């Protein structure tokens, strides 16, 4: 390898690490900690009664969606038999989170009464001016008094559409109905998923029990749609719904959010029976149609969950263990550093520099992944990182020992560094591949903390290969080209290789 390429690799690797760490520190971001390090709650649910095949998996998906809605970073939702465990790190309002997560979802079909503007917009002035057009009657001014919040809510829930529309025209604020007030028999105002407008909805006409299954479908020229297969009783009920709201919109609501609001047979002039199936079409993408089909299946496969236990996980225990782990890792790192310096002299400093470089990049990478995809650092992850230190040091030992063998055959240090690296890198690659295979198997098969251990171990192993190729070899090779560093009395490269008489 040419000197220019060696320098390029060395400078490039250092710049990448410095830029990554500098960017993270400048942004003020820190790694996202898991449940065991920052505290939170752990809830265990159990299915009650008979559940359809796959219903628990669907329930787990429902809970996962709700947890994502809470903004919890790196939650852990796992199913074991008839129980579902939910770990929520860093949750502030734990009682509210437990209430939202554990509620059984129900898909509801509600008629759309009319659209409402987005929430949070300031109402127009509550005074209106009216006058009889084309007459000589004097202009009159009428000032209306803003109704109380209770009066507005009462008008909404009682399905008093005339009053709600009058309030809207008068500039009154129409609140979005809260989850706690989402009753089957009441009218309510819900936001539509992905849309700025809200919808004023009538009482529930049907629930997800009328749907046997739903799936995404594609028809050439028509695009993606959602096909629903109705149950025997559901087919009759669906036809009655279609006749009642022919060419009107019916909202599909789940968890107090309108997921879709299609019109009933908008292109036909007379109602016709659905015949046990129905199709929701629109400008769906494949992802949107699959997501809507999945949500409809949520309502078709309800399962009641009973909370078995709620455990508050204190961060004190985790932080104590983290502190102990960091202390153990620091002590181990110092001992390893001393050993490498005593045994390999100047080459031992290369090991230290490589470990610092790896540590800085791992910190930046964990922080970046935590902020972008919610990767959380757990105690198991810390363990994986500490174990990876041994893997990294092994790579240096393999290279240096191979370098010793080359020098002992009579070659110069300068000519040995490239030949020794070419042969030792195959050994390093084989050893790291074994670690990667083990880490991959653990990651894809295991669950929980073992999965986190496998991820961080695999990530560190991949990083070890990059550091060995782009930092360790270029640095040692460039140092070997300086006779003063090779022959430095008692601490030079030759002394570290136990061949002081070796030539540069």
mmCIF file with all atom_site columns, N, CA, C and O in Angstrom, residues 43 87 101 154 159 249 279 290 380 421 435 504:
data_model
loop_
_atom_site.group_PDB
_atom_site.id
_atom_site.type_symbol
_atom_site.label_atom_id
_atom_site.label_alt_id
_atom_site.label_comp_id
_atom_site.label_asym_id
_atom_site.label_entity_id
_atom_site.label_seq_id
_atom_site.pdbx_PDB_ins_code
_atom_site.Cartn_x
_atom_site.Cartn_y
_atom_site.Cartn_z
_atom_site.occupancy
_atom_site.B_iso_or_equiv
_atom_site.pdbx_formal_charge
_atom_site.auth_seq_id
_atom_site.auth_comp_id
_atom_site.auth_asym_id
_atom_site.auth_atom_id
_atom_site.pdbx_PDB_model_num
ATOM 1  N N  . UNK A 1 43  ? -45.588 -3.290  32.433 1.00 0.00 ? 43  UNK A N  1
ATOM 2  C CA . UNK A 1 43  ? -46.957 -3.768  32.612 1.00 0.00 ? 43  UNK A CA 1
ATOM 3  C C  . UNK A 1 43  ? -47.108 -5.125  31.927 1.00 0.00 ? 43  UNK A C  1
ATOM 4  O O  . UNK A 1 43  ? -46.603 -5.315  30.815 1.00 0.00 ? 43  UNK A O  1
ATOM 5  N N  . UNK A 1 87  ? -42.898 -2.695  28.323 1.00 0.00 ? 87  UNK A N  1
ATOM 6  C CA . UNK A 1 87  ? -41.919 -1.926  29.087 1.00 0.00 ? 87  UNK A CA 1
ATOM 7  C C  . UNK A 1 87  ? -41.829 -0.524  28.492 1.00 0.00 ? 87  UNK A C  1
ATOM 8  O O  . UNK A 1 87  ? -41.531 -0.365  27.308 1.00 0.00 ? 87  UNK A O  1
ATOM 9  N N  . UNK A 1 101 ? -52.623 2.285   27.221 1.00 0.00 ? 101 UNK A N  1
ATOM 10 C CA . UNK A 1 101 ? -52.066 1.071   26.626 1.00 0.00 ? 101 UNK A CA 1
ATOM 11 C C  . UNK A 1 101 ? -52.999 -0.118  26.818 1.00 0.00 ? 101 UNK A C  1
ATOM 12 O O  . UNK A 1 101 ? -53.180 -0.942  25.918 1.00 0.00 ? 101 UNK A O  1
ATOM 13 N N  . UNK A 1 154 ? -72.187 19.868  25.337 1.00 0.00 ? 154 UNK A N  1
ATOM 14 C CA . UNK A 1 154 ? -73.529 19.285  25.412 1.00 0.00 ? 154 UNK A CA 1
ATOM 15 C C  . UNK A 1 154 ? -74.176 19.249  24.035 1.00 0.00 ? 154 UNK A C  1
ATOM 16 O O  . UNK A 1 154 ? -74.843 18.269  23.665 1.00 0.00 ? 154 UNK A O  1
ATOM 17 N N  . UNK A 1 159 ? -75.893 15.460  19.625 1.00 0.00 ? 159 UNK A N  1
ATOM 18 C CA . UNK A 1 159 ? -76.123 15.406  18.174 1.00 0.00 ? 159 UNK A CA 1
ATOM 19 C C  . UNK A 1 159 ? -77.031 16.544  17.705 1.00 0.00 ? 159 UNK A C  1
ATOM 20 O O  . UNK A 1 159 ? -77.834 16.386  16.760 1.00 0.00 ? 159 UNK A O  1
ATOM 21 N N  . UNK A 1 249 ? -70.972 9.918   3.594  1.00 0.00 ? 249 UNK A N  1
ATOM 22 C CA . UNK A 1 249 ? -69.704 9.401   4.123  1.00 0.00 ? 249 UNK A CA 1
ATOM 23 C C  . UNK A 1 249 ? -69.944 8.696   5.461  1.00 0.00 ? 249 UNK A C  1
ATOM 24 O O  . UNK A 1 249 ? -70.739 9.142   6.290  1.00 0.00 ? 249 UNK A O  1
ATOM 25 N N  . UNK A 1 279 ? -65.685 -2.747  -0.593 1.00 0.00 ? 279 UNK A N  1
ATOM 26 C CA . UNK A 1 279 ? -64.362 -2.281  -1.008 1.00 0.00 ? 279 UNK A CA 1
ATOM 27 C C  . UNK A 1 279 ? -64.244 -0.788  -0.739 1.00 0.00 ? 279 UNK A C  1
ATOM 28 O O  . UNK A 1 279 ? -65.158 -0.019  -1.049 1.00 0.00 ? 279 UNK A O  1
ATOM 29 N N  . UNK A 1 290 ? -52.505 -1.159  2.951  1.00 0.00 ? 290 UNK A N  1
ATOM 30 C CA . UNK A 1 290 ? -52.154 -2.254  3.869  1.00 0.00 ? 290 UNK A CA 1
ATOM 31 C C  . UNK A 1 290 ? -52.370 -1.830  5.321  1.00 0.00 ? 290 UNK A C  1
ATOM 32 O O  . UNK A 1 290 ? -52.817 -2.614  6.156  1.00 0.00 ? 290 UNK A O  1
ATOM 33 N N  . UNK A 1 380 ? -27.690 -4.490  29.120 1.00 0.00 ? 380 UNK A N  1
ATOM 34 C CA . UNK A 1 380 ? -27.208 -5.559  28.247 1.00 0.00 ? 380 UNK A CA 1
ATOM 35 C C  . UNK A 1 380 ? -26.354 -4.978  27.124 1.00 0.00 ? 380 UNK A C  1
ATOM 36 O O  . UNK A 1 380 ? -25.340 -5.569  26.733 1.00 0.00 ? 380 UNK A O  1
ATOM 37 N N  . UNK A 1 421 ? 0.285   -7.590  8.062  1.00 0.00 ? 421 UNK A N  1
ATOM 38 C CA . UNK A 1 421 ? -1.123  -7.202  8.141  1.00 0.00 ? 421 UNK A CA 1
ATOM 39 C C  . UNK A 1 421 ? -1.968  -8.018  7.171  1.00 0.00 ? 421 UNK A C  1
ATOM 40 O O  . UNK A 1 421 ? -3.079  -8.439  7.507  1.00 0.00 ? 421 UNK A O  1
ATOM 41 N N  . UNK A 1 435 ? -17.768 -13.951 15.606 1.00 0.00 ? 435 UNK A N  1
ATOM 42 C CA . UNK A 1 435 ? -18.511 -13.124 16.572 1.00 0.00 ? 435 UNK A CA 1
ATOM 43 C C  . UNK A 1 435 ? -19.779 -12.561 15.948 1.00 0.00 ? 435 UNK A C  1
ATOM 44 O O  . UNK A 1 435 ? -20.842 -12.499 16.586 1.00 0.00 ? 435 UNK A O  1
ATOM 45 N N  . UNK A 1 504 ? 15.116  -0.908  10.576 1.00 0.00 ? 504 UNK A N  1
ATOM 46 C CA . UNK A 1 504 ? 13.902  -0.226  10.156 1.00 0.00 ? 504 UNK A CA 1
ATOM 47 C C  . UNK A 1 504 ? 13.595  -0.543  8.702  1.00 0.00 ? 504 UNK A C  1
ATOM 48 O O  . UNK A 1 504 ? 12.465  -0.507  8.291  1.00 0.00 ? 504 UNK A O  1
#
